[in-house]
Backbone as a ProteinNet text record, in pm:
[ID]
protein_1_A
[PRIMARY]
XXXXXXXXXXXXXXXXXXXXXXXXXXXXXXXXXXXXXXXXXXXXXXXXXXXXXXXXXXXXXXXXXXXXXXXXXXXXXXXXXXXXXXXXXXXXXXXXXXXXXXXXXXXXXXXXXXXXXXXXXXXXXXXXXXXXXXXXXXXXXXXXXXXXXXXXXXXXXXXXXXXXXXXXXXXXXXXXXXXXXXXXXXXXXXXXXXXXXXXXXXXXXXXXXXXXXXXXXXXXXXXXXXXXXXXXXXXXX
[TERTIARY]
-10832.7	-10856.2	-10808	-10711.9	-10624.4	-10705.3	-10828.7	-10876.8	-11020.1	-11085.3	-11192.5	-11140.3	-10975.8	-10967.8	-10880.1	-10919.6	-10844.6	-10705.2	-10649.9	-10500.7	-10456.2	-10484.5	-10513.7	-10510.2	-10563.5	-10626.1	-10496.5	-10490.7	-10330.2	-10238.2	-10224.5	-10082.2	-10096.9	-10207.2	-10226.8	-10182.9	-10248.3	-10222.8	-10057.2	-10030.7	-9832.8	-9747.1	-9837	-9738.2	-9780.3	-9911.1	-9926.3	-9889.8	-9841.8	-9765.1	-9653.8	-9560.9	-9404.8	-9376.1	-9478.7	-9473.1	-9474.7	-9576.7	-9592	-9442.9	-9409.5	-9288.2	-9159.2	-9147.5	-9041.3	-9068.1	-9171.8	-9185.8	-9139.4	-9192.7	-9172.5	-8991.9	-8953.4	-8770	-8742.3	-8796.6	-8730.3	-8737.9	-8876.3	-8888.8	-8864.5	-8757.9	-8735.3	-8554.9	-8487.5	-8380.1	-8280	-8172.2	-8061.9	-7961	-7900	-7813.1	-7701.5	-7632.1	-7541.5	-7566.4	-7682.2	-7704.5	-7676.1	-7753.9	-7735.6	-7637.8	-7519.2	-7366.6	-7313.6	-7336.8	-7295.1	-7293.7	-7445.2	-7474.5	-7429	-7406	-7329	-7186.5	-7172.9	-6998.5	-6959.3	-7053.3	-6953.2	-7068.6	-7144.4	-7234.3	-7170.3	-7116.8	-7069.9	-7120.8	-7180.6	-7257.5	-7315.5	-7311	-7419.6	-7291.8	-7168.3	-7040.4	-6967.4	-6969.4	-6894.1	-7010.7	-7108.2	-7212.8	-7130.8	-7203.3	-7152.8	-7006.6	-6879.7	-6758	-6782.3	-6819.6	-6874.7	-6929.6	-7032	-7099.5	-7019.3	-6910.9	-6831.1	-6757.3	-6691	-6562.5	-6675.5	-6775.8	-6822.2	-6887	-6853.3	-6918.3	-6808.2	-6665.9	-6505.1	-6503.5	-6514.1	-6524.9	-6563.9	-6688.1	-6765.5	-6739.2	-6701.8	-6631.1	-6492.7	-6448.3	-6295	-6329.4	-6397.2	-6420.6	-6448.2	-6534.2	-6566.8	-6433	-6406.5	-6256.6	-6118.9	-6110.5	-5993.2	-5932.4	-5802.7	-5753.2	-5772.8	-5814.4	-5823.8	-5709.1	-5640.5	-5559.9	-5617.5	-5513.5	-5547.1	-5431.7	-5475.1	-5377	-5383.8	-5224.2	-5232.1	-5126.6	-5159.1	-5079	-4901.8	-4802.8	-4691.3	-4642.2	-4596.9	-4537.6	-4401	-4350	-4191.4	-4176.4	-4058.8	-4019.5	-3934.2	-3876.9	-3757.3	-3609.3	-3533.3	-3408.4	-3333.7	-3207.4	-3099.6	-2949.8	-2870	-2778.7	-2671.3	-2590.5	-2459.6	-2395.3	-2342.6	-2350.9	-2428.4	-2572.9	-2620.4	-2633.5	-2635.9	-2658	-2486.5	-2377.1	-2288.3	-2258.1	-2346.9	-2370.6	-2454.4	-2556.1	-2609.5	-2563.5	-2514.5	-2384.5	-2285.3	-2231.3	-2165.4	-2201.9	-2320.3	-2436.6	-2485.7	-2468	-2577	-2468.4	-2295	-2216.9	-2164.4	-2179	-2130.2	-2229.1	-2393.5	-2458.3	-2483	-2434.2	-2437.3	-2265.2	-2145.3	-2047.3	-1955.5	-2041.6	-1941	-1808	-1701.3	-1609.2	-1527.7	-1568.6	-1515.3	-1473.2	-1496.2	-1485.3	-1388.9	-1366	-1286.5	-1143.2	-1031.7	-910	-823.9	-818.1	-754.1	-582.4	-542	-381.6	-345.9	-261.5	-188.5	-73.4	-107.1	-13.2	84.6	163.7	297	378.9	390.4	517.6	667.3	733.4	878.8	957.1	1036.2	1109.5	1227.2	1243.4	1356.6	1477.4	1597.2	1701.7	1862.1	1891.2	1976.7	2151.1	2216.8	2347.8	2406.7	2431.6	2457.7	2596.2	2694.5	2828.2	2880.7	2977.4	3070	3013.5	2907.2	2884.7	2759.9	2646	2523.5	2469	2306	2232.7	2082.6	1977.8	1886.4	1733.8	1661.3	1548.4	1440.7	1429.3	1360.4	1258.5	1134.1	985.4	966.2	1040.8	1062.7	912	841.3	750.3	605.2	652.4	508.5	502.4	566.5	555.2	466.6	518.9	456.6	324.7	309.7	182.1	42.4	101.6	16.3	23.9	74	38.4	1.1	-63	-108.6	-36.4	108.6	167.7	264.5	255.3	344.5	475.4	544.5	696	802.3	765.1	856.3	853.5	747.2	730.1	839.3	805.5	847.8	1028.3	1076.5	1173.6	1314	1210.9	1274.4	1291.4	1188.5	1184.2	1265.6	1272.6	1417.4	1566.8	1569.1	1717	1774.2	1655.5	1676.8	1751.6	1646.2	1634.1	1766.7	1823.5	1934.3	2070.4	2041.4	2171.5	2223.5	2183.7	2258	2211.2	2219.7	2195.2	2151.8	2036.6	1961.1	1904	1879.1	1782.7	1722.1	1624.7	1512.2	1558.3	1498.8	1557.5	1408.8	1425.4	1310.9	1243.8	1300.1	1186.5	1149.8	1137.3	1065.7	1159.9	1310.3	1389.7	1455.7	1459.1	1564.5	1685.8	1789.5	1886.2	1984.4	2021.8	2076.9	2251.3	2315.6	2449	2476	2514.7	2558.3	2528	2571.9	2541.1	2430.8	2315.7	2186.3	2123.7	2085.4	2030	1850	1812.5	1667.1	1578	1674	1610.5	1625.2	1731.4	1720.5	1620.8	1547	1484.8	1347.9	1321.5	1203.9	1174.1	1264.5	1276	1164.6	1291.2	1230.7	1104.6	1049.3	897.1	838.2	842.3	753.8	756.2	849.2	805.9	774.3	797.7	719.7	544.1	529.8	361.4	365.8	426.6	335.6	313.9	366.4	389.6	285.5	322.7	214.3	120.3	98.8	-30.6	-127.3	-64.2	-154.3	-234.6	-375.4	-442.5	-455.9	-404.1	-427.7	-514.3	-626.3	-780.8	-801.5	-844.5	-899.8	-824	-712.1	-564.6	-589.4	-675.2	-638.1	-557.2	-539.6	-454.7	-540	-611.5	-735.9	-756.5	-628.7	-579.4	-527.8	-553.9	-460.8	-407.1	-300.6	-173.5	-182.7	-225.1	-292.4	-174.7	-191.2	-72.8	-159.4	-146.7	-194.1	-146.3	-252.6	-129.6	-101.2	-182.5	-129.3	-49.5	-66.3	64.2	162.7	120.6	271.4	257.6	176.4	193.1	119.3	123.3	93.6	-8.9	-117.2	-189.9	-270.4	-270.4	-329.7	-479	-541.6	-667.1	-732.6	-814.5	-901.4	-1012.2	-1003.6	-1094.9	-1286.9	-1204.6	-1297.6	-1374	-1285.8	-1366.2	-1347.4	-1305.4	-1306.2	-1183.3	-1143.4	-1012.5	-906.1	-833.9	-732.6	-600.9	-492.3	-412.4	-263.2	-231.5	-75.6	38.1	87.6	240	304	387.9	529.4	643.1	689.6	777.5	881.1	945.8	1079.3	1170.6	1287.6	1358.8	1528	1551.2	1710.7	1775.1	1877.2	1998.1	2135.1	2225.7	2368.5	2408.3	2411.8	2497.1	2572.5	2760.3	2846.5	2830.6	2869.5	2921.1	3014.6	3005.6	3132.8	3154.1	3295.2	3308.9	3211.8	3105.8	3011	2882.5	2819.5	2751.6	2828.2	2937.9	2956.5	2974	3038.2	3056.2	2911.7	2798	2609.4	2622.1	2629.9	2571.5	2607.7	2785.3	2829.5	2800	2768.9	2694.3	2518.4	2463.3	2341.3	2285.2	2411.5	2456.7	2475.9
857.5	760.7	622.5	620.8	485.4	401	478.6	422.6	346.8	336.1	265.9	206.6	164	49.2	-64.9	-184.8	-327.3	-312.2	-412.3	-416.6	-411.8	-491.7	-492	-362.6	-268.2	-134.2	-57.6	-65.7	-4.4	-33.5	-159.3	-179.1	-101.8	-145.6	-43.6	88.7	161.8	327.3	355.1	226.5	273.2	317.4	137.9	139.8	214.3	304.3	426.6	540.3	596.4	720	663.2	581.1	538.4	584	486.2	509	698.4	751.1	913.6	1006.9	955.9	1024.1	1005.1	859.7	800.6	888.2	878.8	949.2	1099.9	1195.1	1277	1301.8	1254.9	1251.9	1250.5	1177.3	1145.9	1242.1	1329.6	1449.6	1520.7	1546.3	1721.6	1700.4	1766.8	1774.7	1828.8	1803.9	1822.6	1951.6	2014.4	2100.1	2043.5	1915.3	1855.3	1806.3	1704.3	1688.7	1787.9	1892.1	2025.9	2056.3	2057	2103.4	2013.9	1873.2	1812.1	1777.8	1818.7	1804	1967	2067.3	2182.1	2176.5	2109	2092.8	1997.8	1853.2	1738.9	1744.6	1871.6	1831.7	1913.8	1859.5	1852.8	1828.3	1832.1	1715	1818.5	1965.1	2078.7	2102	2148.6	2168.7	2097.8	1977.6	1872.3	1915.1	1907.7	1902.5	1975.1	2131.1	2263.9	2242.9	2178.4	2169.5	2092.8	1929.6	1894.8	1902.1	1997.4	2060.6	2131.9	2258.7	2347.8	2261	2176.7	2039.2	1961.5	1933.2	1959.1	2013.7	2154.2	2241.9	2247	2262.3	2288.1	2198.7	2054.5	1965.7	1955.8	1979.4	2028.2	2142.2	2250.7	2327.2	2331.9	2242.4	2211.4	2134.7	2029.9	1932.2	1995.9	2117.1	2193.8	2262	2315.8	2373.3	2310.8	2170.9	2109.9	2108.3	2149.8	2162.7	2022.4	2018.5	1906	1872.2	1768.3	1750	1719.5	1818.8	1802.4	1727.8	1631.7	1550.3	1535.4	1600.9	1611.8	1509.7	1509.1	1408.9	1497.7	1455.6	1488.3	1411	1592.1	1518.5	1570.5	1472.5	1468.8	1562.4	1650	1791.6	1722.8	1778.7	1798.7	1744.1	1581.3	1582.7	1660.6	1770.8	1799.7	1748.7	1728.1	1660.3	1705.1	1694.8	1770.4	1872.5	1830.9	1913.3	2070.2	1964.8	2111.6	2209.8	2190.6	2215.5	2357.3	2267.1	2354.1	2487.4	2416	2522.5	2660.7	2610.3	2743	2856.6	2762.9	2793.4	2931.1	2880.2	2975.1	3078.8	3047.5	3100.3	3231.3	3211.9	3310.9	3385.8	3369.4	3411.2	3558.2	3480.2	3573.2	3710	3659.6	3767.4	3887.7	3813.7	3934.7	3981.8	3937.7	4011.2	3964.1	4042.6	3981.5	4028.6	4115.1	4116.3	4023.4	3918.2	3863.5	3753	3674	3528.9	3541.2	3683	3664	3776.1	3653.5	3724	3792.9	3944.2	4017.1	3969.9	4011.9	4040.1	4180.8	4185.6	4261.7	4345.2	4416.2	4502.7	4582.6	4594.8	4690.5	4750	4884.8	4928.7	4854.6	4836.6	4764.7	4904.6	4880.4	4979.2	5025.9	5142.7	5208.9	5233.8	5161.6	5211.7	5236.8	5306.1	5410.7	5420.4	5431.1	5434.3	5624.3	5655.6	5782.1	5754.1	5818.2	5771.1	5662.4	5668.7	5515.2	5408.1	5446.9	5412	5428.1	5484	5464.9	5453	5447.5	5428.2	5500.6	5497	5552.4	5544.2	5523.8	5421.9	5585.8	5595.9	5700.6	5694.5	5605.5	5611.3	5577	5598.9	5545	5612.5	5781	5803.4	5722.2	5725.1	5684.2	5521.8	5478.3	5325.7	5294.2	5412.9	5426.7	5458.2	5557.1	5620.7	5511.7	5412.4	5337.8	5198.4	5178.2	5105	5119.6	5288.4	5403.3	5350.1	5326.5	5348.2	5477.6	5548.4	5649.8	5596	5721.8	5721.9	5658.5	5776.5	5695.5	5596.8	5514	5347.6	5312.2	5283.9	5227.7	5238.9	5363	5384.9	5306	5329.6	5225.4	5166.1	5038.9	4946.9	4857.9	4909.7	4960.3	4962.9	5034.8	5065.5	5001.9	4906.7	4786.6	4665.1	4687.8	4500.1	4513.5	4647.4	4636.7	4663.9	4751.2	4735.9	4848.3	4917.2	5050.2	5189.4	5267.3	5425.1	5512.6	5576.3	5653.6	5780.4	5847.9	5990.5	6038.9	6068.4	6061.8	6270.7	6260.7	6450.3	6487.8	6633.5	6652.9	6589.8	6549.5	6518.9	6334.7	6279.7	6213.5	6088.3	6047.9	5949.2	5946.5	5808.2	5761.9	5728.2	5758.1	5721.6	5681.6	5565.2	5472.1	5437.1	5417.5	5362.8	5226.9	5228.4	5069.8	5025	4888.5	4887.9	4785.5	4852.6	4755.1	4739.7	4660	4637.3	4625.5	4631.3	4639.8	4468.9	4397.1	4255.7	4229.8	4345.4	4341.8	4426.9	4535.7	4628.1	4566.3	4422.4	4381.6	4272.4	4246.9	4106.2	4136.9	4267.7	4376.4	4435.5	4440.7	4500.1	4426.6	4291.6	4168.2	4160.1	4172	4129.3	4276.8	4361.7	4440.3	4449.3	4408.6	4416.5	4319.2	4147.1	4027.2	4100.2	4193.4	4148.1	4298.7	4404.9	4499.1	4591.4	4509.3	4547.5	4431.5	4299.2	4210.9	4156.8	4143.8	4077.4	3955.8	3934.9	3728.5	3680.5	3779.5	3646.9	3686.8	3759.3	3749.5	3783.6	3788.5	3777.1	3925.6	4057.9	4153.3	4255.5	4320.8	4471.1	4584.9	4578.4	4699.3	4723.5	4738.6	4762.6	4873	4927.9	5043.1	5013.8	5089.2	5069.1	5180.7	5170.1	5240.1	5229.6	5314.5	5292.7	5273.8	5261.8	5230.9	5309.9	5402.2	5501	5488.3	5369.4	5281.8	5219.3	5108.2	4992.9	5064.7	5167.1	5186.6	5086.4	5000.9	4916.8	4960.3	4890.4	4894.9	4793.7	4821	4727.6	4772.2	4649.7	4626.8	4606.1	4677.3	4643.1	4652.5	4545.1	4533.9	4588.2	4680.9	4733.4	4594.9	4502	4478.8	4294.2	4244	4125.9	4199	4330.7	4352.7	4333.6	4240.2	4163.8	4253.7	4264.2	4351.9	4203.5	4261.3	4195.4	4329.7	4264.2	4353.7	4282.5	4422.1	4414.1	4394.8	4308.1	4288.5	4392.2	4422.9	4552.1	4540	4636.5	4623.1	4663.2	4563.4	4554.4	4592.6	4682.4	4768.7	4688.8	4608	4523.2	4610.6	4573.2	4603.2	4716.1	4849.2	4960.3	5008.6	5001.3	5023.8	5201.3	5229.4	5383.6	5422.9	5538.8	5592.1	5702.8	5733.6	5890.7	6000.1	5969.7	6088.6	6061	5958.6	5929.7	6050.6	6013.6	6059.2	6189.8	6283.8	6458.8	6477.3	6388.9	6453.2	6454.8	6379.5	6380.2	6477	6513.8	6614.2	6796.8	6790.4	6894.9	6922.2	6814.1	6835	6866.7	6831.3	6829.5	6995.7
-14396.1	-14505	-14464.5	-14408.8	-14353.9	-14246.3	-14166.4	-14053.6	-14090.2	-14226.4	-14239.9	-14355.4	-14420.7	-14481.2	-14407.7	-14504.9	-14440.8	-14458.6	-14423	-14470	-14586	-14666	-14828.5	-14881.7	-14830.4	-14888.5	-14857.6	-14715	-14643.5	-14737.2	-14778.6	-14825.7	-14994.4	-15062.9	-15156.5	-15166.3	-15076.2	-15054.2	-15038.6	-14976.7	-14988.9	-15056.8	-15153.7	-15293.4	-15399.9	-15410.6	-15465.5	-15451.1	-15287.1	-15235.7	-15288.8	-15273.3	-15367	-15433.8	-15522.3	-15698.5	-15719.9	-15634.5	-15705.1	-15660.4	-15527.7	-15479	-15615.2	-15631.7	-15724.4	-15868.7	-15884.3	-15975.9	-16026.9	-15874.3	-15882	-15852.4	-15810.6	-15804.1	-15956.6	-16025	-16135.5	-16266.5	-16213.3	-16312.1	-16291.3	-16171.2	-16152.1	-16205.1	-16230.3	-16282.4	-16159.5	-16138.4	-16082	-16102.6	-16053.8	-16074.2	-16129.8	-16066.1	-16115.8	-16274.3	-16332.7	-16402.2	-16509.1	-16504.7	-16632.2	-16593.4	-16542.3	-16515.3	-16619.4	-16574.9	-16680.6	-16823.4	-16864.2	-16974.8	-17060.2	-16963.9	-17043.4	-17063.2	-16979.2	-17004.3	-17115.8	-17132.5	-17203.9	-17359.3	-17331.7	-17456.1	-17600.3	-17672.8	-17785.8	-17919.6	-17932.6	-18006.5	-18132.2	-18088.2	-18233.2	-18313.4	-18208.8	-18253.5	-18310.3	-18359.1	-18409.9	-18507.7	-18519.8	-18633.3	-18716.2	-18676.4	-18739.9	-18831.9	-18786	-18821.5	-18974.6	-18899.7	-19034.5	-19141.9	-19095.1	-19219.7	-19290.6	-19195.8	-19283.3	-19380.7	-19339.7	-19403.4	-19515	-19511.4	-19589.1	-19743.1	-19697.5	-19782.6	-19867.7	-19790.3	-19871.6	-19942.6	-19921.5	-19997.6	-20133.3	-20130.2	-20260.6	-20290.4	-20284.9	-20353.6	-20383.2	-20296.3	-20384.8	-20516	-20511.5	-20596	-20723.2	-20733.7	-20826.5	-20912.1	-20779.8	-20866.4	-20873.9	-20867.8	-20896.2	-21074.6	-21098.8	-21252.7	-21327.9	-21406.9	-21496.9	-21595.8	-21645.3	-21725.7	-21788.8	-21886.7	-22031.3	-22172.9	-22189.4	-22254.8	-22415	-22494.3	-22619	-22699.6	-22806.4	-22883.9	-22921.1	-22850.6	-22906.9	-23039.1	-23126	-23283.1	-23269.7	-23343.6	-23328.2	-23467.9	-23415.2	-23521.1	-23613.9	-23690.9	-23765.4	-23727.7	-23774.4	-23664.4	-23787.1	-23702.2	-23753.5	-23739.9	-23850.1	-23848.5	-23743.2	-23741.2	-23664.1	-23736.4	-23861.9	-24010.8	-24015.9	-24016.4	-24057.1	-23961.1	-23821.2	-23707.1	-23717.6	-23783.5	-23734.9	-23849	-23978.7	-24073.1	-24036.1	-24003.6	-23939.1	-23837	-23743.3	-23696.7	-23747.5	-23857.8	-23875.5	-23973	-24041.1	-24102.2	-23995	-23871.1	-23817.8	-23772.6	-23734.9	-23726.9	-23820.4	-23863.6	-24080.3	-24058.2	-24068.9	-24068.3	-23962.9	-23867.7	-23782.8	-23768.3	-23802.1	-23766.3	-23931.8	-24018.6	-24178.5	-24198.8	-24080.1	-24078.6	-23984.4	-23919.6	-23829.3	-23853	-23983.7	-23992.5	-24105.9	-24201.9	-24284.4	-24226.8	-24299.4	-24246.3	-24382.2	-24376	-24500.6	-24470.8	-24592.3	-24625.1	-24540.5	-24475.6	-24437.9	-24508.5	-24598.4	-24668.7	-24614.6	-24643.2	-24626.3	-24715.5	-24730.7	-24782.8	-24757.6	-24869.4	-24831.4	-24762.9	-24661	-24600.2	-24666.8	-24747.1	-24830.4	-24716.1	-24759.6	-24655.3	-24766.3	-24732.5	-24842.8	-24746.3	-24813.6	-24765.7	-24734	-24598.4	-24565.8	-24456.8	-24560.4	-24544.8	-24561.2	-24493.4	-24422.8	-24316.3	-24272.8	-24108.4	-24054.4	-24172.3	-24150.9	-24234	-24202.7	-24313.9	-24283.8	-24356.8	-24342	-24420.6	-24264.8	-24301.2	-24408.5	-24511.4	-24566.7	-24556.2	-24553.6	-24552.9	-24359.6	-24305.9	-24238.5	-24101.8	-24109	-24038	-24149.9	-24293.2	-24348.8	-24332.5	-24257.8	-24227.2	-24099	-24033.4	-23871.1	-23894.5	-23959.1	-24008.5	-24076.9	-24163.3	-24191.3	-24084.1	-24005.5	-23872.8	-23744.3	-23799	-23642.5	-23526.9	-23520.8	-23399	-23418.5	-23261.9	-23227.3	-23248.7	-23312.4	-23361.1	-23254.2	-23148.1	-23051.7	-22991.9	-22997.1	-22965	-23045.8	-23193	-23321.5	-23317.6	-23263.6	-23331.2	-23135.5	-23063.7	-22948.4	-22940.6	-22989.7	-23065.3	-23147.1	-23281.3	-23338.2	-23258.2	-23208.1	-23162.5	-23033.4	-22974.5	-22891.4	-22937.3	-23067.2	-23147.5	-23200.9	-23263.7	-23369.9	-23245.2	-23143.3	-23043.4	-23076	-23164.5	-23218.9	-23146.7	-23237	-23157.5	-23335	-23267.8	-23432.8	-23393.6	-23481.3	-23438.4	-23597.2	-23552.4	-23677.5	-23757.8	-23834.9	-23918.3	-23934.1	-23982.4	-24027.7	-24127.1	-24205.3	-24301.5	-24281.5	-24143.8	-24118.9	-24142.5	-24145.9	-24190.5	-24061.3	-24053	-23970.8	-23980.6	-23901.9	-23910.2	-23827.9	-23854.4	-23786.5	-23813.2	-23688.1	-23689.9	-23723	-23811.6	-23844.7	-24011.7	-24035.8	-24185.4	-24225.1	-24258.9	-24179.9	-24367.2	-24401.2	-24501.6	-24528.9	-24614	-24662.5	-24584.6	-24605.8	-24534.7	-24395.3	-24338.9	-24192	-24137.8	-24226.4	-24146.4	-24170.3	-24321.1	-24305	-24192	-24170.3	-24063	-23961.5	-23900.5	-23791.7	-23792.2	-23919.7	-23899.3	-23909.7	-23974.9	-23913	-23771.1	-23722.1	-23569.1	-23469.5	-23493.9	-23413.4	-23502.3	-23598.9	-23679.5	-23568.7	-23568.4	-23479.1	-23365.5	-23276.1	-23142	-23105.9	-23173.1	-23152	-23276.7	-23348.7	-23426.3	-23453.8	-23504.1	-23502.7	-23392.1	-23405.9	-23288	-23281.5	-23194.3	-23172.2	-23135.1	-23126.2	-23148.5	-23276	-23338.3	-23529.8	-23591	-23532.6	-23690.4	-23759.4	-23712.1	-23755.8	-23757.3	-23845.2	-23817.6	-23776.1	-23749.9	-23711.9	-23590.9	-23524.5	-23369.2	-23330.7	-23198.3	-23129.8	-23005.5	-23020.8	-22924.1	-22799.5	-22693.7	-22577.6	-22436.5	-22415.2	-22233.1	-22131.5	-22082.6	-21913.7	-21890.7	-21814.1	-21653.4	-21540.7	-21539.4	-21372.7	-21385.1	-21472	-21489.8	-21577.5	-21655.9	-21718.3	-21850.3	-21872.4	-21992.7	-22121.8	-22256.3	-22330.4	-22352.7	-22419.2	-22458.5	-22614.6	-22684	-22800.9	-22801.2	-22849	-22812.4	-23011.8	-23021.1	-23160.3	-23155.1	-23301.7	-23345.1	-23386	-23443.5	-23482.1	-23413.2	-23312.6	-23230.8	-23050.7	-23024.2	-22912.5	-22814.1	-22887.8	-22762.7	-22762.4	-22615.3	-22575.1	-22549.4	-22524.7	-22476	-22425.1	-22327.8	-22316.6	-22358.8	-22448.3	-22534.5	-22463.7	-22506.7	-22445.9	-22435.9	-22307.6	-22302.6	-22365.5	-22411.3	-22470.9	-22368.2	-22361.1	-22293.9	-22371.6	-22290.4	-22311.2	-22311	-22401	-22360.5	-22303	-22300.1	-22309.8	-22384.4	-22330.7	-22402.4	-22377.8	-22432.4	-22410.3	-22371.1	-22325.1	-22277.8	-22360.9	-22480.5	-22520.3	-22471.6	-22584.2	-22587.1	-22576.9	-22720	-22743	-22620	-22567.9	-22466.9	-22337	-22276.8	-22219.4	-22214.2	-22359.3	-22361.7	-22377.8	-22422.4	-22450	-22299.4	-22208.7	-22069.6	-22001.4	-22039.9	-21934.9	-22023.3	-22185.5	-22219.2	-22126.2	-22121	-22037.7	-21931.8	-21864.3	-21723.4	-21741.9
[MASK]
+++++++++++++++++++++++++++++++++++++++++++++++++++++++++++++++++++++++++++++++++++++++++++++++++++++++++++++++++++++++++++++++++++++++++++++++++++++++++++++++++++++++++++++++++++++++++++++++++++++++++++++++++++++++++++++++++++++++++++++

């Protein structure tokens, strides 16, 4: 073909083989190329994400809580007064023995003249009896506070050394009532007198607000040693 055209024609045919070669380079694809475009191509996957972030979106939006806003009304003010009336209003009804405090009654203690040199307390177990404490608490008690020496008979009387009068033996039962029958949180008599067997103590405990406390021990003063002390010990012996 090259040998029956001019130059003109030659140089033509060149720049048409070029052009088709160039061409053809440019439509065939590379190995490197598709290496690259699998590796850095990103582009469905970012989609996809978005779309999901998306979708949450609008369904959060759907289910977000709405406030709901109401008119506040102001209640009832109560005084301080009445506030402390009710108070003791709601007290009363549920515990109607607790707020009122009774009289504490007592028999007066009968004490009678037996001999020269003693005397003798006569009601002396029905005293114990209506302050449900045990005898021999009561009568230790007794024979601490007064310093003397006593021993009770059958028919329930005490009797004591010394010349003791009706206002000394009431003195004395006021203060063993304060110290072990009355309760010192509700001021009642509606108490029992209980030992400990660990500590050894006594305690008062109320029938009717619950509260316990421990009695105060009685403490032995000073007792001379006599004659008859000493022939009881060496009879026992």
């Amino acid at each position: 073909l090259a040998q029956g055209c001019g130059p003109r024609e030659l140089q033509d045919l060149r720049d048409r083989s070029v052009g088709l070669v160039h061409t053809r380079i440019a439509s065939v694809p590379t190995m490197a190329d598709d290496e690259e475009t699998l590796e850095f191509d990103f582009g469905k996957k970012k989609k996809k994400n978005k779309e999901k972030k998306d979708k949450k979106d609008e369904e959060g939006g759907d289910g977000e809580a709405k406030m709901v806003t109401t008119e506040w009304e102001k209640g009832e003010v109560y005084t301080y007064d009445e506030l402390l009336g009710r108070l003791y209003q709601i007290i009363e009804d549920k515990n109607p023995t607790l707020g009122t405090t009774k009289k504490y009654v007592m028999k007066p203690p009968q004490v009678v003249r037996v001999g020269s040199k003693k005397v003798g307390w006569v009601n002396f177990t029905e005293i114990c009896n209506l302050m449900k404490r045990p005898v021999e608490h009561v009568i230790t008690f007794v024979l601490v506070e007064f310093g003397t020496e006593g021993s009770t008979t059958a028919e329930g009387q005490l009797t004591l050394k010394g010349a003791y009068k009706e206002k000394h033996v009431e003195s004395l039962l006021r203060k063993y009532i304060r110290e072990f029958v009355t309760c010192e949180m509700c001021k009642s008599a509606n108490t029992g007198l209980d030992k400990d067997q660990s500590t050894r103590l006594w305690t008062v405990n109320c029938h009717n607000c619950g509260a316990s406390r421990t009695a105060a021990s009685i403490k032995a003063g000073y007792h001379a040693v006599t004659r008859a002390d000493r022939r009881a010990a060496k009879n026992a012996a």
